[in-house]
């Protein structure tokens, strides 16, 4: 039993999705750094509909629970009808409750940057509350080894 638990934990650790998020307090390899000035700043929001991935299991659980409750009523063929109706109603209620999806709003900042040689670059990145940009700020474009770009203030 212990071996199965250890193996399951190892499989979950290996198969868990990893998200490459830029962290300011972490040393990462860099390909190139360009310095420039911010020409314009625009805040952008993007809404995503988030739906429950366990939709089927909750419907099944609602139907099962409804069937158990329905089985408590009646006798003979009446009990069978009550069990079927309980399953249908329980599954329907569970299914309708999870149809309510909610919105997750992502916040981004769009920066137009003119680097020292005169070239201009448009960068869209996630908004960082500790790093607010405004027109005229001196910034650096950090090109990371994973083919991403991050803009930071140049101090």
Short mmCIF file of N, CA, C and O in Angstrom, two decimals, residues 1-14:
data_model
loop_
_atom_site.label_atom_id
_atom_site.label_comp_id
_atom_site.label_asym_id
_atom_site.label_seq_id
_atom_site.Cartn_x
_atom_site.Cartn_y
_atom_site.Cartn_z
N UNK A 1 0.83 -1.19 0.00
CA UNK A 1 0.00 0.00 0.00
C UNK A 1 0.87 1.25 0.00
O UNK A 1 0.57 2.21 -0.68
N UNK A 2 1.93 1.20 0.82
CA UNK A 2 2.83 2.35 0.91
C UNK A 2 3.53 2.59 -0.43
O UNK A 2 3.70 3.73 -0.85
N UNK A 3 3.90 1.51 -1.12
CA UNK A 3 4.58 1.63 -2.41
C UNK A 3 3.65 2.25 -3.45
O UNK A 3 4.07 3.07 -4.27
N UNK A 4 2.39 1.88 -3.42
CA UNK A 4 1.42 2.45 -4.37
C UNK A 4 1.24 3.94 -4.11
O UNK A 4 1.19 4.75 -5.04
N UNK A 5 1.17 4.32 -2.83
CA UNK A 5 1.01 5.74 -2.48
C UNK A 5 2.21 6.54 -2.94
O UNK A 5 2.06 7.63 -3.51
N UNK A 6 3.41 6.01 -2.72
CA UNK A 6 4.63 6.70 -3.14
C UNK A 6 4.68 6.82 -4.67
O UNK A 6 5.01 7.88 -5.21
N UNK A 7 4.28 5.75 -5.38
CA UNK A 7 4.30 5.78 -6.84
C UNK A 7 3.29 6.80 -7.37
O UNK A 7 3.57 7.54 -8.31
N UNK A 8 2.10 6.86 -6.77
CA UNK A 8 1.08 7.83 -7.20
C UNK A 8 1.55 9.26 -6.98
O UNK A 8 1.35 10.12 -7.83
N UNK A 9 2.18 9.51 -5.84
CA UNK A 9 2.71 10.86 -5.57
C UNK A 9 3.79 11.22 -6.57
O UNK A 9 3.85 12.35 -7.05
N UNK A 10 4.64 10.27 -6.90
CA UNK A 10 5.70 10.52 -7.88
C UNK A 10 5.11 10.81 -9.25
O UNK A 10 5.56 11.73 -9.95
N UNK A 11 4.10 10.05 -9.67
CA UNK A 11 3.45 10.29 -10.96
C UNK A 11 2.77 11.65 -11.00
O UNK A 11 2.83 12.35 -12.00
N UNK A 12 2.11 12.03 -9.91
CA UNK A 12 1.46 13.35 -9.87
C UNK A 12 2.48 14.47 -9.94
O UNK A 12 2.26 15.49 -10.58
N UNK A 13 3.61 14.29 -9.27
CA UNK A 13 4.66 15.31 -9.30
C UNK A 13 5.24 15.45 -10.69
O UNK A 13 5.45 16.56 -11.18
N UNK A 14 5.47 14.33 -11.35
CA UNK A 14 6.07 14.36 -12.69
C UNK A 14 5.08 14.91 -13.71
O UNK A 14 5.44 15.68 -14.59
#
